[in-house]
Amino acid sequence: MMSKLLVIAEGRDGALRNVSFEAIAAAKKIKSDAEIVGVVLGKDDLEDKANELIYHGADRVVTIAHEKLQNYTSEGYGQAVLAIVNDESPDGIVMGHTSIGKDLTPKLAAKLDTGLVSDVVDIEVNGDRVEYTRPIYSGKAFEKKIITDGLTFVTIRPNNIPILDRDESRSGDITTKEVDVADIRTIVKDVVRKASKGVDLSEARVVVAGGRGVKSADGFKPLYELAEVLGGAVGASRGACDAEYCDYSLQIGQTGKVVTPDLYIAVGISGAIQHLAGMSNSKVIVAINKDPEANIFNIADYGIIGDLFEVIPLLIEEIKAV
Ligand code: FAD
């Protein structure tokens, strides 16, 4: 019998997050001949989102539209996904290792008495053997996991598994499922976000991160400019957040966000182990620091020893000239 993998999509600001498409690509890697069934939960515009999943490789999509699913709650999404899992009896369930994925999947795995491989950065397949690679010890080492039996949840770290090419000629069934979510006690009525300009930090291809060396909130302005010319997002060390140069939502590291951009520019950041935990898997790391002994240079691919207030304007000028 053909195997089946569910992919739980995730939205933000009315659109699907890129990690939803990465989860489809991951499901295809896990079992190339499996039926990939997308899951879209929410209140409106579910058909457009379902079609996007199909264009990115899903074979069909199940949607549940309900007022109480407009914003994520573990109770509401938990009940809805459980209902779909019971209907579909999938062989595996894939979603992003995002704050929602981290909250939802362990609860569902416990409820279904099944396994979970979290924070997967790579998937290798040799015949029937699927190896999941995930960082451990704050990214200092990697472990490989093999699932030998039964239904398993897999969460994938954003920006690690390339998405499949979008193909608008693809088509597939979109089924709307009725689920009784009337007894949900928690409803998030509104999500108030701190105004964050531009690209979502956890999915950004380029991150310009500032540390205590930036010295003030005003000192972050050139970093925003550099991020803008590179089409990226601004992040920060905890040192910079603690000093109130920027908001904690920008913090990267062990107790902040984990990012894996193509390019990470660490500006005035010393490279404490807790910071490295959130960015050391970035594909290319550039460090700008006036201290040649700074630990960040030990993991940087390119280092610029100098004063950030001189280096950043030069970089912006050069990039703008290209
Ligand atoms: P500093 O260590 O003070 O470094 C500032 C750097 O700026 C220096 O290297 C200096 O040479 C350079 N500099 C100064 N002026 C200039 C200039 N003009 N031009 C160029 N360079 C300049 N930290 C995190 O980042 N994320 C976490 O998630 C995190 N979690 C933690 C969890 C725990 C339990 C603990 C104990 C700590 C955690 N920390 C975390 C804090 C971490 O240990 C460091 O204190 C912090 O990362 C230091 O931030 P920083 O590199 O910005 O500051």
mmCIF file of C-alpha atoms and ligand atoms in Angstrom:
data_model
loop_
_atom_site.group_PDB
_atom_site.id
_atom_site.type_symbol
_atom_site.label_atom_id
_atom_site.label_comp_id
_atom_site.label_asym_id
_atom_site.label_seq_id
_atom_site.Cartn_x
_atom_site.Cartn_y
_atom_site.Cartn_z
ATOM 1 C CA MET A 1 0.000 0.000 0.000
ATOM 2 C CA MET A 2 1.186 3.526 -0.825
ATOM 3 C CA SER A 3 2.486 5.365 2.196
ATOM 4 C CA LYS A 4 1.144 8.735 3.211
ATOM 5 C CA LEU A 5 2.779 11.688 4.907
ATOM 6 C CA LEU A 6 0.932 14.654 6.382
ATOM 7 C CA VAL A 7 2.485 18.117 6.187
ATOM 8 C CA ILE A 8 1.041 20.670 8.599
ATOM 9 C CA ALA A 9 1.300 24.131 7.056
ATOM 10 C CA GLU A 10 1.821 27.289 9.030
ATOM 11 C CA GLY A 11 0.818 30.833 8.150
ATOM 12 C CA ARG A 12 1.842 34.290 9.211
ATOM 13 C CA ASP A 13 0.342 37.637 8.264
ATOM 14 C CA GLY A 14 -2.130 36.015 5.876
ATOM 15 C CA ALA A 15 0.393 33.973 3.861
ATOM 16 C CA LEU A 16 1.997 30.570 4.299
ATOM 17 C CA ARG A 17 5.440 30.553 5.856
ATOM 18 C CA ASN A 18 8.237 29.245 3.681
ATOM 19 C CA VAL A 19 8.913 26.447 6.157
ATOM 20 C CA SER A 20 5.584 24.885 5.089
ATOM 21 C CA PHE A 21 7.048 24.348 1.603
ATOM 22 C CA GLU A 22 10.321 23.127 3.116
ATOM 23 C CA ALA A 23 8.265 20.568 5.082
ATOM 24 C CA ILE A 24 6.766 19.297 1.803
ATOM 25 C CA ALA A 25 10.282 18.956 0.334
ATOM 26 C CA ALA A 26 11.332 17.107 3.512
ATOM 27 C CA ALA A 27 8.355 14.733 3.225
ATOM 28 C CA LYS A 28 9.329 14.012 -0.407
ATOM 29 C CA LYS A 29 12.874 13.243 0.756
ATOM 30 C CA ILE A 30 11.620 10.902 3.494
ATOM 31 C CA LYS A 31 9.583 8.879 0.992
ATOM 32 C CA SER A 32 9.704 9.989 -2.609
ATOM 33 C CA ASP A 33 6.722 7.855 -3.654
ATOM 34 C CA ALA A 34 4.492 8.704 -0.673
ATOM 35 C CA GLU A 35 1.261 10.618 -1.035
ATOM 36 C CA ILE A 36 1.869 14.058 0.482
ATOM 37 C CA VAL A 37 -1.238 15.442 2.153
ATOM 38 C CA GLY A 38 -1.075 19.098 3.188
ATOM 39 C CA VAL A 39 -3.060 20.358 6.185
ATOM 40 C CA VAL A 40 -4.226 23.978 6.352
ATOM 41 C CA LEU A 41 -6.044 25.267 9.421
ATOM 42 C CA GLY A 42 -7.470 28.736 9.878
ATOM 43 C CA LYS A 43 -10.453 30.915 9.194
ATOM 44 C CA ASP A 44 -10.260 32.426 5.689
ATOM 45 C CA ASP A 45 -8.460 32.092 2.362
ATOM 46 C CA LEU A 46 -7.676 28.459 2.998
ATOM 47 C CA GLU A 47 -8.166 27.492 -0.633
ATOM 48 C CA ASP A 48 -5.444 29.862 -1.855
ATOM 49 C CA LYS A 49 -3.071 28.466 0.759
ATOM 50 C CA ALA A 50 -4.055 24.889 -0.126
ATOM 51 C CA ASN A 51 -3.285 25.590 -3.795
ATOM 52 C CA GLU A 52 0.108 27.013 -2.841
ATOM 53 C CA LEU A 53 0.904 23.735 -1.051
ATOM 54 C CA ILE A 54 -0.088 21.797 -4.170
ATOM 55 C CA TYR A 55 2.068 24.047 -6.396
ATOM 56 C CA HIS A 56 4.970 23.264 -4.045
ATOM 57 C CA GLY A 57 4.540 19.487 -4.213
ATOM 58 C CA ALA A 58 1.556 18.373 -2.068
ATOM 59 C CA ASP A 59 -0.682 15.812 -3.794
ATOM 60 C CA ARG A 60 -3.847 16.920 -2.025
ATOM 61 C CA VAL A 61 -4.823 19.106 0.899
ATOM 62 C CA VAL A 62 -7.245 18.860 3.814
ATOM 63 C CA THR A 63 -8.461 22.159 5.263
ATOM 64 C CA ILE A 64 -10.406 22.959 8.403
ATOM 65 C CA ALA A 65 -11.943 26.421 8.536
ATOM 66 C CA HIS A 66 -13.241 27.631 11.881
ATOM 67 C CA GLU A 67 -13.370 30.949 13.643
ATOM 68 C CA LYS A 68 -11.612 29.391 16.626
ATOM 69 C CA LEU A 69 -8.673 28.338 14.426
ATOM 70 C CA GLN A 70 -7.932 31.826 13.163
ATOM 71 C CA ASN A 71 -4.996 32.120 15.556
ATOM 72 C CA TYR A 72 -2.912 29.247 16.856
ATOM 73 C CA THR A 73 -3.775 27.617 20.171
ATOM 74 C CA SER A 74 -2.365 24.247 21.121
ATOM 75 C CA GLU A 75 -5.840 23.105 22.149
ATOM 76 C CA GLY A 76 -7.573 24.119 18.898
ATOM 77 C CA TYR A 77 -4.851 23.020 16.503
ATOM 78 C CA GLY A 78 -4.286 19.899 18.597
ATOM 79 C CA GLN A 79 -7.928 18.800 18.255
ATOM 80 C CA ALA A 80 -8.035 19.648 14.556
ATOM 81 C CA VAL A 81 -4.806 17.823 13.664
ATOM 82 C CA LEU A 82 -5.797 14.815 15.779
ATOM 83 C CA ALA A 83 -9.081 14.569 13.854
ATOM 84 C CA ILE A 84 -7.189 14.609 10.537
ATOM 85 C CA VAL A 85 -4.631 12.062 11.767
ATOM 86 C CA ASN A 86 -7.470 9.746 12.844
ATOM 87 C CA ASP A 87 -9.116 10.108 9.425
ATOM 88 C CA GLU A 88 -6.019 9.793 7.313
ATOM 89 C CA SER A 89 -3.897 7.298 9.297
ATOM 90 C CA PRO A 90 -0.638 8.736 7.921
ATOM 91 C CA ASP A 91 2.778 7.047 8.157
ATOM 92 C CA GLY A 92 4.431 10.251 9.324
ATOM 93 C CA ILE A 93 3.747 13.914 10.033
ATOM 94 C CA VAL A 94 6.120 16.747 9.098
ATOM 95 C CA MET A 95 6.063 20.398 10.117
ATOM 96 C CA GLY A 96 8.400 23.318 10.765
ATOM 97 C CA HIS A 97 10.529 23.515 13.901
ATOM 98 C CA THR A 98 8.936 26.862 14.704
ATOM 99 C CA SER A 99 7.397 28.027 17.967
ATOM 100 C CA ILE A 100 4.121 26.442 16.814
ATOM 101 C CA GLY A 101 5.789 23.204 15.708
ATOM 102 C CA LYS A 102 7.735 23.021 18.989
ATOM 103 C CA ASP A 103 4.526 23.453 20.969
ATOM 104 C CA LEU A 104 2.179 21.249 18.962
ATOM 105 C CA THR A 105 4.169 18.167 17.952
ATOM 106 C CA PRO A 106 5.354 16.912 21.382
ATOM 107 C CA LYS A 107 1.795 17.143 22.724
ATOM 108 C CA LEU A 108 0.344 15.249 19.777
ATOM 109 C CA ALA A 109 3.159 12.687 19.816
ATOM 110 C CA ALA A 110 2.439 12.035 23.518
ATOM 111 C CA LYS A 111 -1.315 11.805 22.886
ATOM 112 C CA LEU A 112 -0.796 9.357 20.034
ATOM 113 C CA ASP A 113 1.895 7.486 21.975
ATOM 114 C CA THR A 114 4.351 7.885 19.125
ATOM 115 C CA GLY A 115 7.790 9.339 18.414
ATOM 116 C CA LEU A 116 9.138 12.744 17.479
ATOM 117 C CA VAL A 117 12.389 13.685 15.745
ATOM 118 C CA SER A 118 12.747 17.420 16.269
ATOM 119 C CA ASP A 119 14.883 20.181 14.768
ATOM 120 C CA VAL A 120 15.975 18.168 11.740
ATOM 121 C CA VAL A 121 18.520 19.904 9.486
ATOM 122 C CA ASP A 122 19.135 17.125 6.982
ATOM 123 C CA ILE A 123 17.544 13.905 5.771
ATOM 124 C CA GLU A 124 19.479 11.141 4.043
ATOM 125 C CA VAL A 125 17.832 8.156 2.440
ATOM 126 C CA ASN A 126 19.525 4.843 1.642
ATOM 127 C CA GLY A 127 16.916 2.436 0.367
ATOM 128 C CA ASP A 128 14.365 2.070 3.168
ATOM 129 C CA ARG A 129 16.698 3.573 5.749
ATOM 130 C CA VAL A 130 15.983 7.247 6.525
ATOM 131 C CA GLU A 131 18.570 9.098 8.614
ATOM 132 C CA TYR A 132 17.556 12.342 10.289
ATOM 133 C CA THR A 133 20.397 14.711 11.265
ATOM 134 C CA ARG A 134 19.796 17.114 14.166
ATOM 135 C CA PRO A 135 22.083 19.383 16.183
ATOM 136 C CA ILE A 136 22.751 18.557 19.836
ATOM 137 C CA TYR A 137 24.668 20.269 22.673
ATOM 138 C CA SER A 138 23.688 23.720 21.368
ATOM 139 C CA GLY A 139 24.927 22.938 17.883
ATOM 140 C CA LYS A 140 28.382 21.672 18.932
ATOM 141 C CA ALA A 141 27.644 18.202 17.564
ATOM 142 C CA PHE A 142 25.142 16.454 15.332
ATOM 143 C CA GLU A 143 23.332 13.195 15.902
ATOM 144 C CA LYS A 144 21.686 10.935 13.354
ATOM 145 C CA LYS A 145 18.404 9.250 14.181
ATOM 146 C CA ILE A 146 16.747 6.321 12.483
ATOM 147 C CA ILE A 147 13.095 5.475 13.044
ATOM 148 C CA THR A 148 12.545 1.763 12.977
ATOM 149 C CA ASP A 149 8.836 1.544 13.641
ATOM 150 C CA GLY A 150 5.521 3.336 13.566
ATOM 151 C CA LEU A 151 4.126 6.801 13.079
ATOM 152 C CA THR A 152 6.590 9.604 13.769
ATOM 153 C CA PHE A 153 6.439 13.358 13.915
ATOM 154 C CA VAL A 154 9.328 15.220 12.298
ATOM 155 C CA THR A 155 9.992 18.936 12.740
ATOM 156 C CA ILE A 156 12.457 20.608 10.386
ATOM 157 C CA ARG A 157 14.586 23.635 11.151
ATOM 158 C CA PRO A 158 13.717 26.519 8.781
ATOM 159 C CA ASN A 159 16.138 27.324 5.922
ATOM 160 C CA ASN A 160 17.830 23.920 5.751
ATOM 161 C CA ILE A 161 15.847 21.842 3.271
ATOM 162 C CA PRO A 162 15.484 23.492 -0.149
ATOM 163 C CA ILE A 163 11.907 23.870 -1.342
ATOM 164 C CA LEU A 164 10.734 22.247 -4.583
ATOM 165 C CA ASP A 165 10.192 24.494 -7.601
ATOM 166 C CA ARG A 166 6.749 26.125 -7.579
ATOM 167 C CA ASP A 167 4.703 24.641 -10.401
ATOM 168 C CA GLU A 168 1.311 26.227 -11.059
ATOM 169 C CA SER A 169 0.337 23.471 -13.456
ATOM 170 C CA ARG A 170 0.091 20.999 -10.557
ATOM 171 C CA SER A 171 -3.397 20.177 -9.300
ATOM 172 C CA GLY A 172 -4.853 18.124 -6.479
ATOM 173 C CA ASP A 173 -8.004 17.643 -4.397
ATOM 174 C CA ILE A 174 -8.763 20.139 -1.674
ATOM 175 C CA THR A 175 -11.119 18.666 0.936
ATOM 176 C CA THR A 176 -12.767 20.693 3.646
ATOM 177 C CA LYS A 177 -13.227 18.787 6.854
ATOM 178 C CA GLU A 178 -15.834 19.639 9.458
ATOM 179 C CA VAL A 179 -14.450 19.334 12.954
ATOM 180 C CA ASP A 180 -16.348 20.059 16.109
ATOM 181 C CA VAL A 181 -14.102 22.460 17.956
ATOM 182 C CA ALA A 182 -16.945 23.937 19.998
ATOM 183 C CA ASP A 183 -15.509 22.834 23.327
ATOM 184 C CA ILE A 184 -12.187 24.663 22.829
ATOM 185 C CA ARG A 185 -11.688 26.779 25.921
ATOM 186 C CA THR A 186 -8.791 28.901 24.690
ATOM 187 C CA ILE A 187 -9.243 31.421 21.910
ATOM 188 C CA VAL A 188 -6.571 33.898 20.880
ATOM 189 C CA LYS A 189 -8.638 36.864 19.733
ATOM 190 C CA ASP A 190 -5.846 39.030 18.441
ATOM 191 C CA VAL A 191 -2.107 38.829 17.935
ATOM 192 C CA VAL A 192 -0.336 42.101 18.623
ATOM 193 C CA ARG A 193 3.163 42.050 17.156
ATOM 194 C CA LYS A 194 5.914 44.452 17.952
ATOM 195 C CA ALA A 195 6.301 46.414 14.729
ATOM 196 C CA SER A 196 8.967 44.494 12.840
ATOM 197 C CA LYS A 197 9.957 45.865 9.489
ATOM 198 C CA GLY A 198 10.699 43.658 6.519
ATOM 199 C CA VAL A 199 11.864 40.067 6.476
ATOM 200 C CA ASP A 200 10.965 37.499 9.173
ATOM 201 C CA LEU A 201 14.160 36.876 11.185
ATOM 202 C CA SER A 202 13.801 33.091 11.535
ATOM 203 C CA GLU A 203 13.341 32.621 7.767
ATOM 204 C CA ALA A 204 15.689 35.370 6.526
ATOM 205 C CA ARG A 205 18.351 34.419 3.965
ATOM 206 C CA VAL A 206 20.593 37.213 5.266
ATOM 207 C CA VAL A 207 20.888 38.238 8.937
ATOM 208 C CA VAL A 208 22.830 41.265 10.146
ATOM 209 C CA ALA A 209 23.190 40.837 13.914
ATOM 210 C CA GLY A 210 24.450 43.480 16.306
ATOM 211 C CA GLY A 211 26.018 43.044 19.725
ATOM 212 C CA ARG A 212 27.048 45.142 22.680
ATOM 213 C CA GLY A 213 29.756 46.650 20.437
ATOM 214 C CA VAL A 214 27.010 48.573 18.600
ATOM 215 C CA LYS A 215 26.785 50.644 21.793
ATOM 216 C CA SER A 216 23.279 52.157 21.477
ATOM 217 C CA ALA A 217 19.870 51.887 19.823
ATOM 218 C CA ASP A 218 21.045 54.588 17.401
ATOM 219 C CA GLY A 219 24.105 52.480 16.632
ATOM 220 C CA PHE A 220 21.739 49.840 15.188
ATOM 221 C CA LYS A 221 20.580 52.212 12.414
ATOM 222 C CA PRO A 222 23.452 51.375 10.009
ATOM 223 C CA LEU A 223 22.755 47.662 10.640
ATOM 224 C CA TYR A 224 19.134 48.156 9.542
ATOM 225 C CA GLU A 225 20.414 49.929 6.443
ATOM 226 C CA LEU A 226 22.855 47.114 5.644
ATOM 227 C CA ALA A 227 20.100 44.512 6.176
ATOM 228 C CA GLU A 228 17.836 46.456 3.845
ATOM 229 C CA VAL A 229 20.333 46.664 0.981
ATOM 230 C CA LEU A 230 20.964 42.919 1.358
ATOM 231 C CA GLY A 231 17.242 42.055 1.598
ATOM 232 C CA GLY A 232 17.776 40.601 5.065
ATOM 233 C CA ALA A 233 16.673 40.959 8.680
ATOM 234 C CA VAL A 234 18.334 42.409 11.776
ATOM 235 C CA GLY A 235 19.122 40.199 14.774
ATOM 236 C CA ALA A 236 21.021 40.777 18.017
ATOM 237 C CA SER A 237 23.029 39.189 20.771
ATOM 238 C CA ARG A 238 21.605 38.990 24.258
ATOM 239 C CA GLY A 239 24.241 41.539 25.263
ATOM 240 C CA ALA A 240 22.603 44.082 22.935
ATOM 241 C CA CYS A 241 19.077 43.176 24.102
ATOM 242 C CA ASP A 242 20.035 43.352 27.798
ATOM 243 C CA ALA A 243 21.555 46.777 27.173
ATOM 244 C CA GLU A 244 18.190 47.831 25.652
ATOM 245 C CA TYR A 245 19.673 48.661 22.249
ATOM 246 C CA CYS A 246 16.918 46.555 20.658
ATOM 247 C CA ASP A 247 13.943 44.362 21.411
ATOM 248 C CA TYR A 248 14.290 40.807 22.795
ATOM 249 C CA SER A 249 12.358 39.510 19.761
ATOM 250 C CA LEU A 250 15.656 40.020 17.858
ATOM 251 C CA GLN A 251 17.754 37.889 20.224
ATOM 252 C CA ILE A 252 19.616 35.011 18.595
ATOM 253 C CA GLY A 253 21.121 32.185 20.597
ATOM 254 C CA GLN A 254 20.495 29.495 23.139
ATOM 255 C CA THR A 255 17.707 31.456 24.811
ATOM 256 C CA GLY A 256 16.669 33.326 21.667
ATOM 257 C CA LYS A 257 15.929 32.412 18.070
ATOM 258 C CA VAL A 258 17.846 29.822 16.069
ATOM 259 C CA VAL A 259 18.630 30.991 12.547
ATOM 260 C CA THR A 260 20.283 29.318 9.550
ATOM 261 C CA PRO A 261 20.619 32.029 6.918
ATOM 262 C CA ASP A 262 22.811 31.834 3.820
ATOM 263 C CA LEU A 263 24.758 34.823 5.172
ATOM 264 C CA TYR A 264 25.161 35.855 8.843
ATOM 265 C CA ILE A 265 26.990 39.099 9.560
ATOM 266 C CA ALA A 266 27.957 39.361 13.248
ATOM 267 C CA VAL A 267 28.687 42.982 14.103
ATOM 268 C CA GLY A 268 30.304 43.849 17.439
ATOM 269 C CA ILE A 269 29.494 40.408 18.832
ATOM 270 C CA SER A 270 32.188 38.566 20.818
ATOM 271 C CA GLY A 271 30.953 35.042 19.991
ATOM 272 C CA ALA A 272 29.878 33.652 23.365
ATOM 273 C CA ILE A 273 28.925 29.978 23.242
ATOM 274 C CA GLN A 274 25.287 30.848 23.975
ATOM 275 C CA HIS A 275 25.195 33.140 20.949
ATOM 276 C CA LEU A 276 26.862 30.574 18.692
ATOM 277 C CA ALA A 277 24.110 28.086 19.626
ATOM 278 C CA GLY A 278 21.668 30.165 17.607
ATOM 279 C CA MET A 279 23.690 30.879 14.468
ATOM 280 C CA SER A 280 26.675 28.573 14.047
ATOM 281 C CA ASN A 281 24.918 26.546 11.318
ATOM 282 C CA SER A 282 24.616 29.611 9.078
ATOM 283 C CA LYS A 283 26.041 28.848 5.656
ATOM 284 C CA VAL A 284 28.487 31.776 5.483
ATOM 285 C CA ILE A 285 29.492 33.741 8.594
ATOM 286 C CA VAL A 286 31.126 37.164 8.402
ATOM 287 C CA ALA A 287 32.378 38.747 11.634
ATOM 288 C CA ILE A 288 33.150 42.435 12.117
ATOM 289 C CA ASN A 289 34.963 43.105 15.376
ATOM 290 C CA LYS A 290 37.737 45.390 16.486
ATOM 291 C CA ASP A 291 39.263 42.727 18.743
ATOM 292 C CA PRO A 292 41.337 40.255 16.664
ATOM 293 C CA GLU A 293 41.121 37.737 19.547
ATOM 294 C CA ALA A 294 37.287 37.723 19.609
ATOM 295 C CA ASN A 295 35.926 34.175 19.664
ATOM 296 C CA ILE A 296 33.536 34.920 16.797
ATOM 297 C CA PHE A 297 36.533 34.802 14.422
ATOM 298 C CA ASN A 298 37.005 31.116 15.283
ATOM 299 C CA ILE A 299 33.795 30.190 13.508
ATOM 300 C CA ALA A 300 33.676 32.977 10.900
ATOM 301 C CA ASP A 301 34.315 32.202 7.237
ATOM 302 C CA TYR A 302 35.380 35.819 6.702
ATOM 303 C CA GLY A 303 36.616 38.229 9.358
ATOM 304 C CA ILE A 304 36.946 41.999 9.243
ATOM 305 C CA ILE A 305 39.054 43.394 12.075
ATOM 306 C CA GLY A 306 37.966 46.974 12.468
ATOM 307 C CA ASP A 307 35.596 49.519 13.904
ATOM 308 C CA LEU A 308 32.059 48.633 12.904
ATOM 309 C CA PHE A 309 31.128 52.299 12.565
ATOM 310 C CA GLU A 310 33.731 52.629 9.797
ATOM 311 C CA VAL A 311 33.244 49.215 8.194
ATOM 312 C CA ILE A 312 29.426 49.143 7.886
ATOM 313 C CA PRO A 313 29.062 52.418 5.921
ATOM 314 C CA LEU A 314 31.802 51.227 3.541
ATOM 315 C CA LEU A 315 30.020 47.910 3.035
ATOM 316 C CA ILE A 316 26.700 49.663 2.360
ATOM 317 C CA GLU A 317 28.383 51.947 -0.160
ATOM 318 C CA GLU A 318 30.095 49.048 -1.944
ATOM 319 C CA ILE A 319 26.938 46.917 -2.074
ATOM 320 C CA LYS A 320 24.853 49.827 -3.356
ATOM 321 C CA ALA A 321 27.442 50.402 -6.097
ATOM 322 C CA VAL A 322 27.137 46.816 -7.402
HETATM 323 P P1 FAD B 1 30.226 41.309 24.368
HETATM 324 O O1 FAD B 1 30.656 39.973 24.816
HETATM 325 O O2 FAD B 1 30.403 42.441 25.319
HETATM 326 O O3 FAD B 1 30.998 41.632 23.014
HETATM 327 C C1 FAD B 1 30.997 42.875 22.391
HETATM 328 C C2 FAD B 1 31.980 42.787 21.236
HETATM 329 O O4 FAD B 1 31.940 43.992 20.501
HETATM 330 C C3 FAD B 1 33.441 42.616 21.699
HETATM 331 O O5 FAD B 1 33.990 41.468 21.079
HETATM 332 C C4 FAD B 1 34.134 43.889 21.229
HETATM 333 O O6 FAD B 1 35.465 43.653 20.777
HETATM 334 C C5 FAD B 1 33.256 44.297 20.060
HETATM 335 N N1 FAD B 1 33.291 45.750 19.797
HETATM 336 C C6 FAD B 1 33.159 46.776 20.669
HETATM 337 N N2 FAD B 1 33.166 47.947 20.027
HETATM 338 C C7 FAD B 1 33.329 47.665 18.703
HETATM 339 C C8 FAD B 1 33.428 48.458 17.533
HETATM 340 N N3 FAD B 1 33.329 49.801 17.575
HETATM 341 N N4 FAD B 1 33.600 47.851 16.333
HETATM 342 C C9 FAD B 1 33.698 46.499 16.265
HETATM 343 N N5 FAD B 1 33.606 45.695 17.353
HETATM 344 C C10 FAD B 1 33.407 46.266 18.549
HETATM 345 N N6 FAD B 1 23.828 35.503 24.443
HETATM 346 C C11 FAD B 1 23.263 35.560 23.211
HETATM 347 O O7 FAD B 1 23.727 36.297 22.330
HETATM 348 N N7 FAD B 1 22.147 34.798 22.952
HETATM 349 C C12 FAD B 1 21.574 33.949 23.842
HETATM 350 O O8 FAD B 1 20.589 33.326 23.540
HETATM 351 C C13 FAD B 1 22.170 33.890 25.131
HETATM 352 N N8 FAD B 1 21.671 33.050 26.070
HETATM 353 C C14 FAD B 1 22.311 32.953 27.277
HETATM 354 C C15 FAD B 1 21.859 32.012 28.218
HETATM 355 C C16 FAD B 1 22.503 31.892 29.418
HETATM 356 C C17 FAD B 1 22.006 30.875 30.401
HETATM 357 C C18 FAD B 1 23.625 32.708 29.721
HETATM 358 C C19 FAD B 1 24.355 32.553 31.019
HETATM 359 C C20 FAD B 1 24.078 33.626 28.820
HETATM 360 C C21 FAD B 1 23.424 33.773 27.582
HETATM 361 N N9 FAD B 1 23.870 34.710 26.641
HETATM 362 C C22 FAD B 1 23.300 34.714 25.406
HETATM 363 C C23 FAD B 1 24.866 35.748 26.964
HETATM 364 C C24 FAD B 1 26.260 35.428 26.454
HETATM 365 O O9 FAD B 1 26.945 34.651 27.420
HETATM 366 C C25 FAD B 1 27.050 36.742 26.228
HETATM 367 O O10 FAD B 1 27.061 37.497 27.412
HETATM 368 C C26 FAD B 1 26.485 37.621 25.124
HETATM 369 O O11 FAD B 1 26.278 36.860 23.958
HETATM 370 C C27 FAD B 1 27.476 38.751 24.835
HETATM 371 O O12 FAD B 1 26.929 39.618 23.884
HETATM 372 P P2 FAD B 1 27.887 40.446 22.927
HETATM 373 O O13 FAD B 1 28.771 39.527 22.158
HETATM 374 O O14 FAD B 1 27.015 41.378 22.178
HETATM 375 O O15 FAD B 1 28.709 41.343 23.969
#
